[in-house]
PDB file of C-alpha atoms in Angstrom:
ATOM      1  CA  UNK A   1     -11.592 -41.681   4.430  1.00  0.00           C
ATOM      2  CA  UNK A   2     -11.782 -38.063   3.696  1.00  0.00           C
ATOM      3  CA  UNK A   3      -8.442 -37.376   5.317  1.00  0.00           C
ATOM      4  CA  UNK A   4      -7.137 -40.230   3.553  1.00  0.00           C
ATOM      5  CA  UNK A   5      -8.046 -38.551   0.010  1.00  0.00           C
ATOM      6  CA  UNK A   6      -6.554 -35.254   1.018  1.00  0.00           C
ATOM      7  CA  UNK A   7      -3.493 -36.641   1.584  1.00  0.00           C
ATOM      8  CA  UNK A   8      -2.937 -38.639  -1.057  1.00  0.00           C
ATOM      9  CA  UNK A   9      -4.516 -36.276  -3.576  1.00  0.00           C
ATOM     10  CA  UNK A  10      -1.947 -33.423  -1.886  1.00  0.00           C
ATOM     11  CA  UNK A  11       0.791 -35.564  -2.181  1.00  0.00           C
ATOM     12  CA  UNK A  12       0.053 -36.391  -6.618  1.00  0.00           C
ATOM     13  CA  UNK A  13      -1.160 -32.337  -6.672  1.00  0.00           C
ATOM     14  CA  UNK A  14       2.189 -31.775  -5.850  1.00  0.00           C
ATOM     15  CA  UNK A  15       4.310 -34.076  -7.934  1.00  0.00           C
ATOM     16  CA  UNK A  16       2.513 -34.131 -10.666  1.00  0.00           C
ATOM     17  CA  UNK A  17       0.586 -30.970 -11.176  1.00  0.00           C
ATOM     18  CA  UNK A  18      -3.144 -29.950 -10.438  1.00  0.00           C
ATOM     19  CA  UNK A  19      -3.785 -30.381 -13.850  1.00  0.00           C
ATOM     20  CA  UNK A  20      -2.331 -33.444 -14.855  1.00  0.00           C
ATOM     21  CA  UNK A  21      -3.788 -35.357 -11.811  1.00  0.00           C
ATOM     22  CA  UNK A  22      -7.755 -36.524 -13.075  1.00  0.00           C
ATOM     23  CA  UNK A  23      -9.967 -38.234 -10.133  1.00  0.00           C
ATOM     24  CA  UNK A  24      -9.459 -41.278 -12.035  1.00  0.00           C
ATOM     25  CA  UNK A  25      -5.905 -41.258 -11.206  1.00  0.00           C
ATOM     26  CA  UNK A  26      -6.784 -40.301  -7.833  1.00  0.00           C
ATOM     27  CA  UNK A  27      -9.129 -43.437  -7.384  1.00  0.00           C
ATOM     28  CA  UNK A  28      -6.471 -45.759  -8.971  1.00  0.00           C
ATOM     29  CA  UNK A  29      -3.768 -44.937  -6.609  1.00  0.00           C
ATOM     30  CA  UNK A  30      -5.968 -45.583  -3.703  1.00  0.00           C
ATOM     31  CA  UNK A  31      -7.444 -48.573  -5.271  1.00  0.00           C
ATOM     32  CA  UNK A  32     -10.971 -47.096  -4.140  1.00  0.00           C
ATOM     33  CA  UNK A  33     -13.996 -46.406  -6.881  1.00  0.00           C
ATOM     34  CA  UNK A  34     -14.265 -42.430  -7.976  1.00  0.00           C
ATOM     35  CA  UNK A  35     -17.693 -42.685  -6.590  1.00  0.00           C
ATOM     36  CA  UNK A  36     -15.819 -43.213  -3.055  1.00  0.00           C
ATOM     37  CA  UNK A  37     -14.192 -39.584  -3.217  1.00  0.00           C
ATOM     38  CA  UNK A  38     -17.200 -38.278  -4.819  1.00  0.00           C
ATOM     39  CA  UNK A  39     -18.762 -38.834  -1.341  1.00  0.00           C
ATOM     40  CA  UNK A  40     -16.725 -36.281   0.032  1.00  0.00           C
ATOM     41  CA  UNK A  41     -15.810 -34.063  -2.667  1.00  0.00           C
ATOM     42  CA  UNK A  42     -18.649 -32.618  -5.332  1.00  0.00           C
ATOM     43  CA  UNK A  43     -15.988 -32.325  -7.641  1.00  0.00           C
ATOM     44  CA  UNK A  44     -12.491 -31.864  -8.209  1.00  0.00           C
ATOM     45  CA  UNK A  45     -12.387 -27.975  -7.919  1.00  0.00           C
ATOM     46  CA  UNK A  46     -13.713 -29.065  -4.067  1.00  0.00           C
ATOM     47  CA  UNK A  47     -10.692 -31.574  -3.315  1.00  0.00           C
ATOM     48  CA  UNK A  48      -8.039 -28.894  -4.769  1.00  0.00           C
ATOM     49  CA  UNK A  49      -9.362 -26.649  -2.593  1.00  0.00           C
ATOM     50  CA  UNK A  50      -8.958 -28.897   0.607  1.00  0.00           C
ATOM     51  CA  UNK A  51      -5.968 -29.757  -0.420  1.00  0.00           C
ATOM     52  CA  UNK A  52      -4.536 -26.267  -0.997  1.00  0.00           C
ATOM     53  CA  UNK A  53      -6.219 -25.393   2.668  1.00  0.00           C
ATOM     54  CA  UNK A  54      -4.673 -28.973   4.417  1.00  0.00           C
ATOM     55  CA  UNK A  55      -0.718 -27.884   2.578  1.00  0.00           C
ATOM     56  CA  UNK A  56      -1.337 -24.091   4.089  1.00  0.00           C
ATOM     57  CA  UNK A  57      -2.822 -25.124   7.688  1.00  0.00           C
ATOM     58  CA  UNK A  58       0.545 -27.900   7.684  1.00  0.00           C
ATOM     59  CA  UNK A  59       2.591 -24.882   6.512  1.00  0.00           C
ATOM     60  CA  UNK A  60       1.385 -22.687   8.673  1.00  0.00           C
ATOM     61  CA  UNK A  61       1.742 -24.268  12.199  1.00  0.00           C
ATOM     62  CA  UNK A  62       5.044 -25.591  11.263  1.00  0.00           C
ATOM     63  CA  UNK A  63       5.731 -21.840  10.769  1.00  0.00           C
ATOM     64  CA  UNK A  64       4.546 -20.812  13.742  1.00  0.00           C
ATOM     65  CA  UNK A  65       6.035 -23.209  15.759  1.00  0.00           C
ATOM     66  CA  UNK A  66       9.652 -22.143  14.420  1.00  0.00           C
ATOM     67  CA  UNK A  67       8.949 -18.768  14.978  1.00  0.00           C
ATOM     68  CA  UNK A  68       7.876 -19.843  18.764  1.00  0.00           C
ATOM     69  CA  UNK A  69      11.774 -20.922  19.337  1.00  0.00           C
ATOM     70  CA  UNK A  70      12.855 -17.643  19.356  1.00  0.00           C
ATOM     71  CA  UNK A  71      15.723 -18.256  17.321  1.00  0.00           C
ATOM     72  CA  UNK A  72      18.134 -15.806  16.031  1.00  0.00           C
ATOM     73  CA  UNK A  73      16.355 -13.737  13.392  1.00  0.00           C
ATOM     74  CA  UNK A  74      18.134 -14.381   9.932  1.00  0.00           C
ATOM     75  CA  UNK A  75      18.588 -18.536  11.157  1.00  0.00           C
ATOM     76  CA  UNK A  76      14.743 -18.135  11.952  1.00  0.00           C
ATOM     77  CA  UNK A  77      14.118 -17.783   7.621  1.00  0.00           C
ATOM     78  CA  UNK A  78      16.094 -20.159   6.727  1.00  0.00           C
ATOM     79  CA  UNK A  79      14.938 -22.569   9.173  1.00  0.00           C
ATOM     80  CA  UNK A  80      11.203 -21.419   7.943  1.00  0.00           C
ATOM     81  CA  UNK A  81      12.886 -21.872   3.790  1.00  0.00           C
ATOM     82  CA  UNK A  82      13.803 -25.395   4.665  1.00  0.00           C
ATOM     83  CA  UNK A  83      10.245 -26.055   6.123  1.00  0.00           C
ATOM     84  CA  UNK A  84       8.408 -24.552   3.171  1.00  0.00           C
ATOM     85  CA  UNK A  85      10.345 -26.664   0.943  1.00  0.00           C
ATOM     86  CA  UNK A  86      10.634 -29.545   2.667  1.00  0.00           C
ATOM     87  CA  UNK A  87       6.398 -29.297   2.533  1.00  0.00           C
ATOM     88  CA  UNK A  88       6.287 -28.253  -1.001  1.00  0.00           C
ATOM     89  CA  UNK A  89       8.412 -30.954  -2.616  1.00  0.00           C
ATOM     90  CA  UNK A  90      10.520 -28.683  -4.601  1.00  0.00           C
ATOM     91  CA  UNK A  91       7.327 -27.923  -6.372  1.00  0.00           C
ATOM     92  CA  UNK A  92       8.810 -29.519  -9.231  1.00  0.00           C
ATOM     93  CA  UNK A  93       5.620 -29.198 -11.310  1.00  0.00           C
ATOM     94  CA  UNK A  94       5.125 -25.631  -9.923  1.00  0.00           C
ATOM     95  CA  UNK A  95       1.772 -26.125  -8.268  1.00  0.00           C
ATOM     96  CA  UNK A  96       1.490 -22.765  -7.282  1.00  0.00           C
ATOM     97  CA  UNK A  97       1.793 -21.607 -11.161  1.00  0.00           C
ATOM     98  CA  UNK A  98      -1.118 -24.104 -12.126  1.00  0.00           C
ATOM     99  CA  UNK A  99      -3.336 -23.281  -9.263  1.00  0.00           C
ATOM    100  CA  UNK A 100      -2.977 -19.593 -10.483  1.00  0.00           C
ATOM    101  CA  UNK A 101      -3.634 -20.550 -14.301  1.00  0.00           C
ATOM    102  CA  UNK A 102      -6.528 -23.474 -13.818  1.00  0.00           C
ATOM    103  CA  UNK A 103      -8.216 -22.533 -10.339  1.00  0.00           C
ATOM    104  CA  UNK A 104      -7.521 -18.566  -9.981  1.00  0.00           C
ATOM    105  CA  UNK A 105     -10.218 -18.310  -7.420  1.00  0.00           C
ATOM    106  CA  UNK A 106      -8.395 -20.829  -5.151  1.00  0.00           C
ATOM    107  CA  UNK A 107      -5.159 -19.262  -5.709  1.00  0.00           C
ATOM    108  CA  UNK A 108      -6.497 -15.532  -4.728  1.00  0.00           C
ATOM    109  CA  UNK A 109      -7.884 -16.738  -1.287  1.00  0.00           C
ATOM    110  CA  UNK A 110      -4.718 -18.857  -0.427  1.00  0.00           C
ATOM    111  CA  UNK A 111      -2.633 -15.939  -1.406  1.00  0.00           C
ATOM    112  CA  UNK A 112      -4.761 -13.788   1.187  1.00  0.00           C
ATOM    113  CA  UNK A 113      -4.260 -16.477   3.515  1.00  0.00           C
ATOM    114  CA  UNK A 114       0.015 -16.743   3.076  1.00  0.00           C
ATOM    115  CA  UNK A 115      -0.119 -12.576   3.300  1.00  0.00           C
ATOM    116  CA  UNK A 116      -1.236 -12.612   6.971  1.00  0.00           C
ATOM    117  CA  UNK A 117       0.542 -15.282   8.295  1.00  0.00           C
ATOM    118  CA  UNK A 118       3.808 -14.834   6.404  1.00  0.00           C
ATOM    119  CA  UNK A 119       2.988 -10.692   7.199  1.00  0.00           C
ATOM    120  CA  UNK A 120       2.600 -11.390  11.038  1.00  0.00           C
ATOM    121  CA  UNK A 121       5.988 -13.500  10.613  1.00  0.00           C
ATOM    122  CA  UNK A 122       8.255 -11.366   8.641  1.00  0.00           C
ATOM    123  CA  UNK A 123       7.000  -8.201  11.157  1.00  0.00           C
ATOM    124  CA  UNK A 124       8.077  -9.806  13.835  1.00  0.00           C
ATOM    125  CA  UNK A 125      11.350 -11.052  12.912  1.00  0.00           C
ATOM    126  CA  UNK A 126      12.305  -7.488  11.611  1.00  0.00           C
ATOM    127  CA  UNK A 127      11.521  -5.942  14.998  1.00  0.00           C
ATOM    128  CA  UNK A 128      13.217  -8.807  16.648  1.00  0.00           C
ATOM    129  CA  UNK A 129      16.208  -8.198  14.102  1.00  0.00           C
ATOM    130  CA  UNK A 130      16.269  -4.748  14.708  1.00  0.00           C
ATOM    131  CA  UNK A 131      16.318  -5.136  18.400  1.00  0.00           C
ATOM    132  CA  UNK A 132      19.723  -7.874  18.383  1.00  0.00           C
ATOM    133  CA  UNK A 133      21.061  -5.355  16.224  1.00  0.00           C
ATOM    134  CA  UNK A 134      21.599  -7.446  13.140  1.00  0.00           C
ATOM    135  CA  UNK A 135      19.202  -5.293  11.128  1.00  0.00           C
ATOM    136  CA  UNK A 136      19.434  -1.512  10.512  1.00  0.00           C
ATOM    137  CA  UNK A 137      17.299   0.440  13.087  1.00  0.00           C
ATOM    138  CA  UNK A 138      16.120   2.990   9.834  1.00  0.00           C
ATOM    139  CA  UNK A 139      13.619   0.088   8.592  1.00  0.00           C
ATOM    140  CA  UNK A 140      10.200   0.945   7.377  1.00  0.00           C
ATOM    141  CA  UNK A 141       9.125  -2.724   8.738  1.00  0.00           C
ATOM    142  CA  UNK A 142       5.649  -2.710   6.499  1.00  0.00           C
ATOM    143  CA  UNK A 143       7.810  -2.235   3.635  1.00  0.00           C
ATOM    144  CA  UNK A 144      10.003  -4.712   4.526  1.00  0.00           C
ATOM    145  CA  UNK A 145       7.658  -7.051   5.288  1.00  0.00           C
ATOM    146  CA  UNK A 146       5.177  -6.244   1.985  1.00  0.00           C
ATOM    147  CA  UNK A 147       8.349  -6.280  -0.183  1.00  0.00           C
ATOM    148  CA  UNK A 148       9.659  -9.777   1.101  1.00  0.00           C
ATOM    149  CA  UNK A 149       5.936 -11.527   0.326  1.00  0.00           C
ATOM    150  CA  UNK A 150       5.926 -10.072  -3.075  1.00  0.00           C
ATOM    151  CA  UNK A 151       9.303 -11.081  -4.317  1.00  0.00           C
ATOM    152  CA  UNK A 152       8.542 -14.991  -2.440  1.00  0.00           C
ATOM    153  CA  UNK A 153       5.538 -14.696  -4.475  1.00  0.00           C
ATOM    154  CA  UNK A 154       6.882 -13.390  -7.770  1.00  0.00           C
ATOM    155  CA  UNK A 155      10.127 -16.068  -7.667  1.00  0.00           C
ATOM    156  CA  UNK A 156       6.868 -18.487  -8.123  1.00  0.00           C
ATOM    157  CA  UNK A 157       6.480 -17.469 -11.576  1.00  0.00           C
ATOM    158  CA  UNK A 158       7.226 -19.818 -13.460  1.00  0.00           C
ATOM    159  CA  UNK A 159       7.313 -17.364 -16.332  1.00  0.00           C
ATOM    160  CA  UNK A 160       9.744 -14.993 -14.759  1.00  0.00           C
ATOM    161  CA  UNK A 161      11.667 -17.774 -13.204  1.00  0.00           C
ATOM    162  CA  UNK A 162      11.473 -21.026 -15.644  1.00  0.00           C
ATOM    163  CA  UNK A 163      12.546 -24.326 -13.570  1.00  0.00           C
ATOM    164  CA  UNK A 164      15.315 -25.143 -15.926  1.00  0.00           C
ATOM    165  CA  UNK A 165      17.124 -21.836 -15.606  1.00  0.00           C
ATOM    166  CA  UNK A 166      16.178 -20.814 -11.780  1.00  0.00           C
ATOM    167  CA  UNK A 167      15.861 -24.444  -9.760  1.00  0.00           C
ATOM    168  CA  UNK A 168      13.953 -23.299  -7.073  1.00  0.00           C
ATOM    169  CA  UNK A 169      16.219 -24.480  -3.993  1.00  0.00           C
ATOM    170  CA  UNK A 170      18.599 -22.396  -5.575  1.00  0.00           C
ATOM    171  CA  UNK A 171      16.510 -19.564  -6.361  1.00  0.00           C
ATOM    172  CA  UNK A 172      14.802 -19.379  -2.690  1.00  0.00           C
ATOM    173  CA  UNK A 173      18.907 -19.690  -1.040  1.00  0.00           C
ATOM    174  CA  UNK A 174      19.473 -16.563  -3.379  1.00  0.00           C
ATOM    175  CA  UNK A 175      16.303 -14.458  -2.530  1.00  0.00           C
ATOM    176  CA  UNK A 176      16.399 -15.078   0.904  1.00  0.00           C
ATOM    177  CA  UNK A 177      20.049 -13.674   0.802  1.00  0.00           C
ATOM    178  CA  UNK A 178      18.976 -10.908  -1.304  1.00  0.00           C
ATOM    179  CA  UNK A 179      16.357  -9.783   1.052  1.00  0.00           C
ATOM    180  CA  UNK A 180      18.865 -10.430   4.034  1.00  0.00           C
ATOM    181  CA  UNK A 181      21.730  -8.458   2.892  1.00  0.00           C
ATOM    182  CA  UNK A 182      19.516  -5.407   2.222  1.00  0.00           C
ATOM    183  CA  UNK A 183      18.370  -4.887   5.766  1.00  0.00           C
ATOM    184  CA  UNK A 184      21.796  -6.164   8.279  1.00  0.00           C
ATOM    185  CA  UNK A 185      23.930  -4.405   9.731  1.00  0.00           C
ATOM    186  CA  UNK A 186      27.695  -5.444  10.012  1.00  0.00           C
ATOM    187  CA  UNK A 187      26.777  -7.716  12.791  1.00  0.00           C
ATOM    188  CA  UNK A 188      24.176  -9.610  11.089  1.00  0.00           C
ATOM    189  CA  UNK A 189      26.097  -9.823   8.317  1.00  0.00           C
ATOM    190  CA  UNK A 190      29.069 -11.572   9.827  1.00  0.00           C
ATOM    191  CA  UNK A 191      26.028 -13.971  10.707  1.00  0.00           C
ATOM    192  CA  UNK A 192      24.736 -15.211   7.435  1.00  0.00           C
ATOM    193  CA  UNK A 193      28.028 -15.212   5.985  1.00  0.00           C
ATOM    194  CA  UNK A 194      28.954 -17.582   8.427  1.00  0.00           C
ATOM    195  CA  UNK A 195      25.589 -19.505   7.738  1.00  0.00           C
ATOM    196  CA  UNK A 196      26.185 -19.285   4.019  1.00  0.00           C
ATOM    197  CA  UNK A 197      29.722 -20.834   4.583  1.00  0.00           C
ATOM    198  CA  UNK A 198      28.059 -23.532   7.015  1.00  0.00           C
ATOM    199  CA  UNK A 199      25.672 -24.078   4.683  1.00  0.00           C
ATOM    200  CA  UNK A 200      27.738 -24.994   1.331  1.00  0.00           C
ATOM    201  CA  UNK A 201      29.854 -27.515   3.277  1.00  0.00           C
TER     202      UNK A 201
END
């Protein structure tokens, strides 16, 4: 029963907002009494948290097992993008934002959590990049690597990046490329314009 909460809870957290979803709602769409998920949750600052844990443990393996196919470097993010956002939804009520603004403790540790996996990640594909030649050997990889989290997380905001202005398929397609084209060489760059081109068909 307790799995059966977190998932459904994860799934209205992320349509609908952490805010906007109330336990009530929560017991209604599982046609079970709140008393039921009060069982296994205290409250609901409890279930966001195990939800927010269950959407970054999902996240996270699926990461790692991409990363484990040893995939061409700059096909390896966008492969990991798609993931992400496949996971996410499209975060069309920015979760992320409302986690930050209602449950800031929650947010802090999770975005402790995404820095060492997504760290780990982006290190490795930069020395793997760097190695096929499709990234510039002059790299300073923790920069690299520390600059790439912090612009994934800033393109979150949803006061930089308001939905109706920045959609955020769009906006992660343009990042990603952002990031890409400021560490390839020639080589790697005939590569993602040929994914680019692949990908708009």
């Amino acid at each position: 029963m307790q799995e059966k909460i977190i998932e459904k809870a994860t799934a209205l957290f992320l349509n609908l907002g952490f805010k906007s979803v109330t336990m009530d709602d929560l017991a209604h769409e599982m046609g079970i009494s709140k008393k039921t998920i009060y069982a296994h949750f205290a409250n609901k600052t409890e279930l966001v948290e195990a939800c927010t844990l269950h959407v970054f443990q999902k996240i996270s393996l699926g990461i790692d097992y991409i990363c484990s196919l040893k995939e061409n470097p700059i096909e390896e993010l966008y492969a990991i993008k798609k993931f992400v956002m496949l996971h996410l939804k499209d975060e069309r009520s920015s979760p992320q934002y409302q986690l930050q603004k209602y449950y800031p403790k929650i947010y802090q540790r999770l975005t402790e959590k995404q820095y060492e996996v997504m760290n780990d990640c982006v290190v490795d594909n930069v020395k793997k990049g760097i190695e096929m030649g499709i990234y510039r050997d002059n790299l300073n990889i923790d920069f690299v690597s520390r600059i790439y989290f912090s612009g994934v997380t800033s393109i979150k905001d949803q006061r930089l990046f308001p939905n109706d202005k920045f959609p955020v398929t769009i906006l992660m397609d343009e990042y990603l490329e952002y990031h890409l084209r400021g560490i390839i060489t020639p080589k790697g760059r005939k590569i993602l314009n040929e994914l680019i081109n692949s990908n708009q068909e």
